[in-house]
mmCIF file of C-alpha atoms in Angstrom:
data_model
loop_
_atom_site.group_PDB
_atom_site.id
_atom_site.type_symbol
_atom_site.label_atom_id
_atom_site.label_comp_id
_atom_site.label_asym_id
_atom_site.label_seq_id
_atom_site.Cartn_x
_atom_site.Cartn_y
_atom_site.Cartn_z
ATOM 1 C CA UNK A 2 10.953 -1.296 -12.343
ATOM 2 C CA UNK A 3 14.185 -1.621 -9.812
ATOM 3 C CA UNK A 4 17.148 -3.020 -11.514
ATOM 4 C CA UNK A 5 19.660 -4.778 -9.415
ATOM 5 C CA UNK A 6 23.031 -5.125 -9.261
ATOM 6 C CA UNK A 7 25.554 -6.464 -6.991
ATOM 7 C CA UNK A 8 29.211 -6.578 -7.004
ATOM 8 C CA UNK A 9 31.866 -7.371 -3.887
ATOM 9 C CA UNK A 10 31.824 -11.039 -3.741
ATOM 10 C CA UNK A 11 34.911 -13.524 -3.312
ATOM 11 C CA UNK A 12 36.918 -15.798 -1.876
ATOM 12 C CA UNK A 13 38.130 -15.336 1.629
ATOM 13 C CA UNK A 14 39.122 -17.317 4.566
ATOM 14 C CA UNK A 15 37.870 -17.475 7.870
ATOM 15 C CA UNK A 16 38.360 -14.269 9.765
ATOM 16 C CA UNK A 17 38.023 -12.431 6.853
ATOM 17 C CA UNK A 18 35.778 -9.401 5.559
ATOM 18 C CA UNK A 19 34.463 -8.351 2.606
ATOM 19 C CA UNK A 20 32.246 -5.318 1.613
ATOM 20 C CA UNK A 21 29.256 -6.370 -0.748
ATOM 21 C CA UNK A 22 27.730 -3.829 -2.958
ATOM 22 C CA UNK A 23 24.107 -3.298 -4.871
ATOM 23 C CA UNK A 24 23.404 -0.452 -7.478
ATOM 24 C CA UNK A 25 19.755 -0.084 -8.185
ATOM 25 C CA UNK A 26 18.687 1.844 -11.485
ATOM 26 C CA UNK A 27 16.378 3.986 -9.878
ATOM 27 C CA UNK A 28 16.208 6.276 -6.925
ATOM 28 C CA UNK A 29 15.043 3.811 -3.900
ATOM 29 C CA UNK A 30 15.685 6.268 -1.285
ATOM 30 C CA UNK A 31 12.105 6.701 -0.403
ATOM 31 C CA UNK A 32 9.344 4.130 0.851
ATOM 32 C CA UNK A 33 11.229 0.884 0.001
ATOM 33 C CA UNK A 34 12.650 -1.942 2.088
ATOM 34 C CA UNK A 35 15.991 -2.807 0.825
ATOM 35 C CA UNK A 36 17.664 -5.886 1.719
ATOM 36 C CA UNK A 37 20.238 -9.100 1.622
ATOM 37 C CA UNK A 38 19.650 -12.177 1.600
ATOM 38 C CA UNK A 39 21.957 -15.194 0.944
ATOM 39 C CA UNK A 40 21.222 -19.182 -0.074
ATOM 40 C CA UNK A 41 23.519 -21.852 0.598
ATOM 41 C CA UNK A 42 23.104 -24.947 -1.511
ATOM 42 C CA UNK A 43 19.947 -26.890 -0.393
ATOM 43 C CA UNK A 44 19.055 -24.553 1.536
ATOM 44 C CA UNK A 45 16.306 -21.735 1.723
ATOM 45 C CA UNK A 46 16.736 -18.297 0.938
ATOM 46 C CA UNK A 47 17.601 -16.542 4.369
ATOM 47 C CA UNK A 48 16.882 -12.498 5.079
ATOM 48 C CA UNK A 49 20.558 -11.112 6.593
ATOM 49 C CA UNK A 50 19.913 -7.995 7.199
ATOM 50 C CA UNK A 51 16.649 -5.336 5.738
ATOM 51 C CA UNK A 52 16.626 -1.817 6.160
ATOM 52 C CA UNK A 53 13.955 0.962 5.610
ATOM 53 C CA UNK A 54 15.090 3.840 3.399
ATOM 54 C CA UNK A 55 13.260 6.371 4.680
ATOM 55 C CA UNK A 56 14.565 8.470 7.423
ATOM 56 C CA UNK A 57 16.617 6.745 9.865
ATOM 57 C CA UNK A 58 15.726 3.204 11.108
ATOM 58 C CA UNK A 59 17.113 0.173 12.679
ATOM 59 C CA UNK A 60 18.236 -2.784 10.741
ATOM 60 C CA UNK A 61 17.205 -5.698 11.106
ATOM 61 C CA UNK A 62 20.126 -8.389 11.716
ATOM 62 C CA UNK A 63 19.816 -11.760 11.038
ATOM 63 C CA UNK A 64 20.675 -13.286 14.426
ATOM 64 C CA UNK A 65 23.274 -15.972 13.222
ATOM 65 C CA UNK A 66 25.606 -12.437 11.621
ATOM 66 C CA UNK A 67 24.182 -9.487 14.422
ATOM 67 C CA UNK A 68 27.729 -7.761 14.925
ATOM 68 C CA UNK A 69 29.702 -8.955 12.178
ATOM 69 C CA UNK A 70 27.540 -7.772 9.307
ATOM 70 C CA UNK A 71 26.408 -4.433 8.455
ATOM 71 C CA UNK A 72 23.952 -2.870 6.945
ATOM 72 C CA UNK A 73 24.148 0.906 4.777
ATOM 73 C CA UNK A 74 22.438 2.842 2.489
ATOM 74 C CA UNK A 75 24.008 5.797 -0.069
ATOM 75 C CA UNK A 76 21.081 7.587 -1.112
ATOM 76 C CA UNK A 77 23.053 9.534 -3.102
ATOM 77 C CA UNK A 78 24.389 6.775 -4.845
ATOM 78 C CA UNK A 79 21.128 4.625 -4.855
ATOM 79 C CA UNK A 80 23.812 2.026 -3.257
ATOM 80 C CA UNK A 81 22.831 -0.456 -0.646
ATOM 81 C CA UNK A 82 26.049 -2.237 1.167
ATOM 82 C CA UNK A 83 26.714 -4.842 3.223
ATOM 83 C CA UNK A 84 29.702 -4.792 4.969
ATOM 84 C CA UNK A 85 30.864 -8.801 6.483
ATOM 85 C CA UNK A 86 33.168 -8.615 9.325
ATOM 86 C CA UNK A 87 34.960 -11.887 11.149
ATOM 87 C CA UNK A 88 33.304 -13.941 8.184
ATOM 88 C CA UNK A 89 32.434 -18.011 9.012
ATOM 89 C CA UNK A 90 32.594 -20.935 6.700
ATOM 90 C CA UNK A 91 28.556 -21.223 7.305
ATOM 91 C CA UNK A 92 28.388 -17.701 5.745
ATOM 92 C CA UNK A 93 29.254 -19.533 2.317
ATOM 93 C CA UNK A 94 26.462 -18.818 -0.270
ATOM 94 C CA UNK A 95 24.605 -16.692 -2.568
ATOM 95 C CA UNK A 96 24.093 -13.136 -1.899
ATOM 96 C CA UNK A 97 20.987 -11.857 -3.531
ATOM 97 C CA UNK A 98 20.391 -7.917 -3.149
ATOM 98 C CA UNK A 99 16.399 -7.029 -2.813
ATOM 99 C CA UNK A 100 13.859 -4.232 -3.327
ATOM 100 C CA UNK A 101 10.752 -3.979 -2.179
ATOM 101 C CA UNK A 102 8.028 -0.784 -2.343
ATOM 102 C CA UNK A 103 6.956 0.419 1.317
ATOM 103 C CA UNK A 104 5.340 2.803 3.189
ATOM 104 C CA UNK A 105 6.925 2.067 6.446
ATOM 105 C CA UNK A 106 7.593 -1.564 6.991
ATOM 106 C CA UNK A 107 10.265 -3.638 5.994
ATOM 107 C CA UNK A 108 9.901 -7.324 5.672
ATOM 108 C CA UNK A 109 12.370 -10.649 6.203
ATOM 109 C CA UNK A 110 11.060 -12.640 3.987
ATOM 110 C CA UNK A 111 11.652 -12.794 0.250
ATOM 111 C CA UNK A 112 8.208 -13.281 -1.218
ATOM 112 C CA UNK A 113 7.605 -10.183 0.269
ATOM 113 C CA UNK A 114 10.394 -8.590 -2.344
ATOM 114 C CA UNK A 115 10.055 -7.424 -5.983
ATOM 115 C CA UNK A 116 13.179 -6.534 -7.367
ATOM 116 C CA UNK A 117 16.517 -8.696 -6.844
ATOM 117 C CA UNK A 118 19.645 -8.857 -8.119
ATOM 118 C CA UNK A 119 21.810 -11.452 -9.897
ATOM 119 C CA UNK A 120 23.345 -12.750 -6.930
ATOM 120 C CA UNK A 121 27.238 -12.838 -5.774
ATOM 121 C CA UNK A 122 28.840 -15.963 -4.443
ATOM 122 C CA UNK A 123 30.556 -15.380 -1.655
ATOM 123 C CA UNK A 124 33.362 -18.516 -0.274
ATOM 124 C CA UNK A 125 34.667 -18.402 3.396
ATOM 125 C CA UNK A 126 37.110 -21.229 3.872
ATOM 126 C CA UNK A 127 38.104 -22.894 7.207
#
């Protein structure tokens, strides 16, 4: 078992940043996909960005935050970040933090997850 636990949300306007964080319980530094995801009201739960913790690999980027938001890892912290940059009203929502065992993939879709967090809102006003 993977507890989750995220922390950074807020209030910000447009144009602003803020730095989300997740503490898992365990060590996840090797052969999980790790991963945010956010949910707007009536909406679906959306990957924003996954990463692979073993070894260096490329994020994946949701394409509606690709060069605003990024991705990190402290192994040594068993802390996964995401870091929002330039932040939109439409990035309003949920923020869910996600674990998932692996042996070399990581995945964009939540079913695909077994641990999560409690979720932090996150408000970007125009």
């Amino acid at each position: 078992q993977v507890q989750l636990v995220e922390s950074g949300g807020g209030s910000v306007q447009a144009g602003g940043s803020l730095r989300l964080s997740c503490a898992a319980s365990r060590y996840t530094s090797s052969n999980y996909c790790m991963g945010w995801f956010r949910q707007a009201p009536g909406k679906e739960r959306e990957a924003v960005a996954t990463i692979y913790t073993n070894a260096y690999s490329s994020p994946y980027y949701a394409r509606s935050v690709k060069g605003r938001f990024t991705i990190s890892l402290d192994n040594a912290k068993n802390t996964l970040y995401l870091q929002m940059n330039s932040l939109k009203p439409e990035d309003t929502a949920s923020y869910y933090c996600a674990a998932a065992h692996s042996t070399g993939y990581c995945w964009t879709t939540a079913s695909e997850f077994q641990y999560w967090g409690q979720g932090t809102q996150v408000a970007v006003s125009s």
